[in-house]
Structure formats: structure tokens, C-alpha cells
mmCIF file of C-alpha atoms in Angstrom:
data_model
loop_
_atom_site.group_PDB
_atom_site.id
_atom_site.type_symbol
_atom_site.label_atom_id
_atom_site.label_comp_id
_atom_site.label_asym_id
_atom_site.label_seq_id
_atom_site.Cartn_x
_atom_site.Cartn_y
_atom_site.Cartn_z
ATOM 1 C CA MET A 1 80.779 107.425 54.251
ATOM 2 C CA ARG A 2 79.097 105.850 57.315
ATOM 3 C CA VAL A 3 82.427 105.937 59.231
ATOM 4 C CA TRP A 4 82.884 109.689 58.502
ATOM 5 C CA LEU A 5 79.387 110.426 59.625
ATOM 6 C CA ALA A 6 79.751 108.394 62.849
ATOM 7 C CA CYS A 7 83.113 110.105 63.654
ATOM 8 C CA PHE A 8 81.545 113.516 62.975
ATOM 9 C CA LEU A 9 78.614 112.791 65.310
ATOM 10 C CA VAL A 10 80.848 111.443 68.087
ATOM 11 C CA LEU A 11 83.186 114.410 67.927
ATOM 12 C CA PHE A 12 80.254 116.843 67.771
ATOM 13 C CA ALA A 13 78.698 115.223 70.888
ATOM 14 C CA LEU A 14 82.067 115.380 72.726
ATOM 15 C CA ALA A 15 82.466 119.057 71.853
ATOM 16 C CA GLU A 16 78.960 119.892 73.084
ATOM 17 C CA LEU A 17 79.556 117.912 76.290
ATOM 18 C CA PHE A 18 82.859 119.736 76.879
ATOM 19 C CA ASP A 19 81.108 123.050 76.399
ATOM 20 C CA TRP A 20 78.369 122.029 78.876
ATOM 21 C CA LEU A 21 80.935 120.785 81.453
ATOM 22 C CA GLN A 22 82.831 124.054 81.333
ATOM 23 C CA GLU A 23 79.691 125.918 82.495
ATOM 24 C CA PHE A 24 78.859 123.359 85.144
ATOM 25 C CA ASN A 25 79.795 124.548 88.663
ATOM 26 C CA LEU A 26 79.669 122.703 91.972
ATOM 27 C CA PRO A 27 79.965 124.221 95.447
ATOM 28 C CA LEU A 28 83.368 123.990 97.211
ATOM 29 C CA PRO A 29 82.324 121.350 99.824
ATOM 30 C CA ILE A 30 81.420 118.979 97.035
ATOM 31 C CA TYR A 31 84.928 119.319 95.551
ATOM 32 C CA ILE A 32 86.471 118.730 98.984
ATOM 33 C CA LEU A 33 84.375 115.615 99.608
ATOM 34 C CA GLY A 34 85.124 114.335 96.122
ATOM 35 C CA GLY A 35 88.844 114.810 96.665
ATOM 36 C CA ALA A 36 88.730 113.055 99.971
ATOM 37 C CA PHE A 37 86.783 110.129 98.454
ATOM 38 C CA LEU A 38 89.371 109.851 95.602
ATOM 39 C CA ALA A 39 92.160 109.922 98.036
ATOM 40 C CA VAL A 40 90.665 107.059 100.161
ATOM 41 C CA ALA A 41 89.654 105.113 97.050
ATOM 42 C CA SER A 42 93.131 105.312 95.530
ATOM 43 C CA ASN A 43 94.840 104.259 98.804
ATOM 44 C CA TYR A 44 92.328 101.636 99.787
ATOM 45 C CA ASP A 45 94.704 98.739 99.551
ATOM 46 C CA LYS A 46 97.328 100.593 101.639
ATOM 47 C CA ILE A 47 94.873 101.698 104.309
ATOM 48 C CA ILE A 48 92.592 98.651 104.700
ATOM 49 C CA GLY A 49 94.975 96.031 103.336
ATOM 50 C CA SER A 50 97.702 96.942 105.862
ATOM 51 C CA TYR A 51 95.509 95.867 108.803
ATOM 52 C CA PHE A 52 95.023 92.339 107.389
ATOM 53 C CA ALA A 53 98.574 91.952 106.148
ATOM 54 C CA ASP A 54 100.069 92.972 109.495
ATOM 55 C CA SER A 55 97.932 90.582 111.459
ATOM 56 C CA SER A 56 98.910 87.639 109.257
ATOM 57 C CA ILE A 57 102.610 88.535 109.480
ATOM 58 C CA GLU A 58 102.432 88.873 113.247
ATOM 59 C CA ALA A 59 100.614 85.550 113.527
ATOM 60 C CA SER A 60 103.184 83.754 111.356
ATOM 61 C CA ILE A 61 106.024 85.273 113.421
ATOM 62 C CA GLU A 62 104.473 84.482 116.828
ATOM 63 C CA GLN A 63 103.528 80.873 116.009
ATOM 64 C CA PRO A 64 107.073 79.411 115.945
ATOM 65 C CA GLN A 65 107.887 81.304 119.162
ATOM 66 C CA LEU A 66 104.796 79.774 120.864
ATOM 67 C CA ASP A 67 105.749 76.328 119.681
ATOM 68 C CA SER A 68 109.183 76.505 121.299
ATOM 69 C CA LEU A 69 108.484 77.748 124.739
ATOM 70 C CA THR A 70 110.685 75.426 126.710
ATOM 71 C CA SER A 71 113.520 76.448 129.044
ATOM 72 C CA SER A 72 116.067 74.245 127.228
ATOM 73 C CA THR A 73 115.364 75.326 123.688
ATOM 74 C CA ASN A 74 114.670 79.085 124.225
ATOM 75 C CA PRO A 75 116.320 80.397 127.443
ATOM 76 C CA ILE A 76 117.483 83.671 125.908
ATOM 77 C CA SER A 77 114.105 84.878 124.860
ATOM 78 C CA PHE A 78 112.493 84.236 128.175
ATOM 79 C CA PRO A 79 115.119 84.504 130.888
ATOM 80 C CA ILE A 80 112.724 85.005 133.742
ATOM 81 C CA ALA A 81 110.597 82.008 132.780
ATOM 82 C CA SER A 82 113.656 79.810 132.393
ATOM 83 C CA SER A 83 115.158 80.841 135.677
ATOM 84 C CA VAL A 84 111.867 80.135 137.468
ATOM 85 C CA GLU A 85 111.681 76.676 135.880
ATOM 86 C CA GLU A 86 115.264 75.951 136.847
ATOM 87 C CA ALA A 87 114.563 77.005 140.393
ATOM 88 C CA LYS A 88 111.570 74.682 140.513
ATOM 89 C CA THR A 89 113.566 71.754 139.101
ATOM 90 C CA SER A 90 116.466 72.351 141.515
ATOM 91 C CA GLN A 91 114.040 72.429 144.475
ATOM 92 C CA THR A 92 112.467 69.144 143.411
ATOM 93 C CA ASP A 93 115.806 67.523 142.999
ATOM 94 C CA ASP A 94 116.810 68.353 146.575
#
């Protein structure tokens, strides 16, 4: 009997709450701000997380390139730098 009484009270409270919410009105700017907040909150990881994810990806891509900046190992990526270094070495050999 207690379960039936508890279910009746919960359903009665939900029905009264639903009736009260149907009569509750907010101004239009509140709805617009609420929608904007929900849009930002639901896409937070895409908006904010992309900044941190992109920087870590760029750093991991740039690091091997920075480690191999010699004219003998990477002449195609930096043709100007390698030709300048070759010119310097040919001048010192003469």
C-alpha cells in the first residue's frame, strides 16, 4: 500500500508541476540567450578543445622537421637554405 501511495503522490506532484510550467512564460530574449548557452555548452569540446588539439598536433609535426634541419638530410624542404649553405662551403673550399 505504501508503494501505491508514494507513486500516487509522485504522479500528482508531476502533474501539478506540468500544469504550472505550461502557464509559466519567459520573455523572448531569455529564450534566445538560453538557446545560445545550450549551443555553446553542447559544442564546448569542439570549440575549445580544437584549439588545444590543433596546437599539440602542430607541435608534434614541427618537432621532427626542426630536428632535421641540415642541408644533407633535408634539401628538398628548404632549397634556399641548402643552396646558401652549399655556396658557403664551396667558397671556403676554394
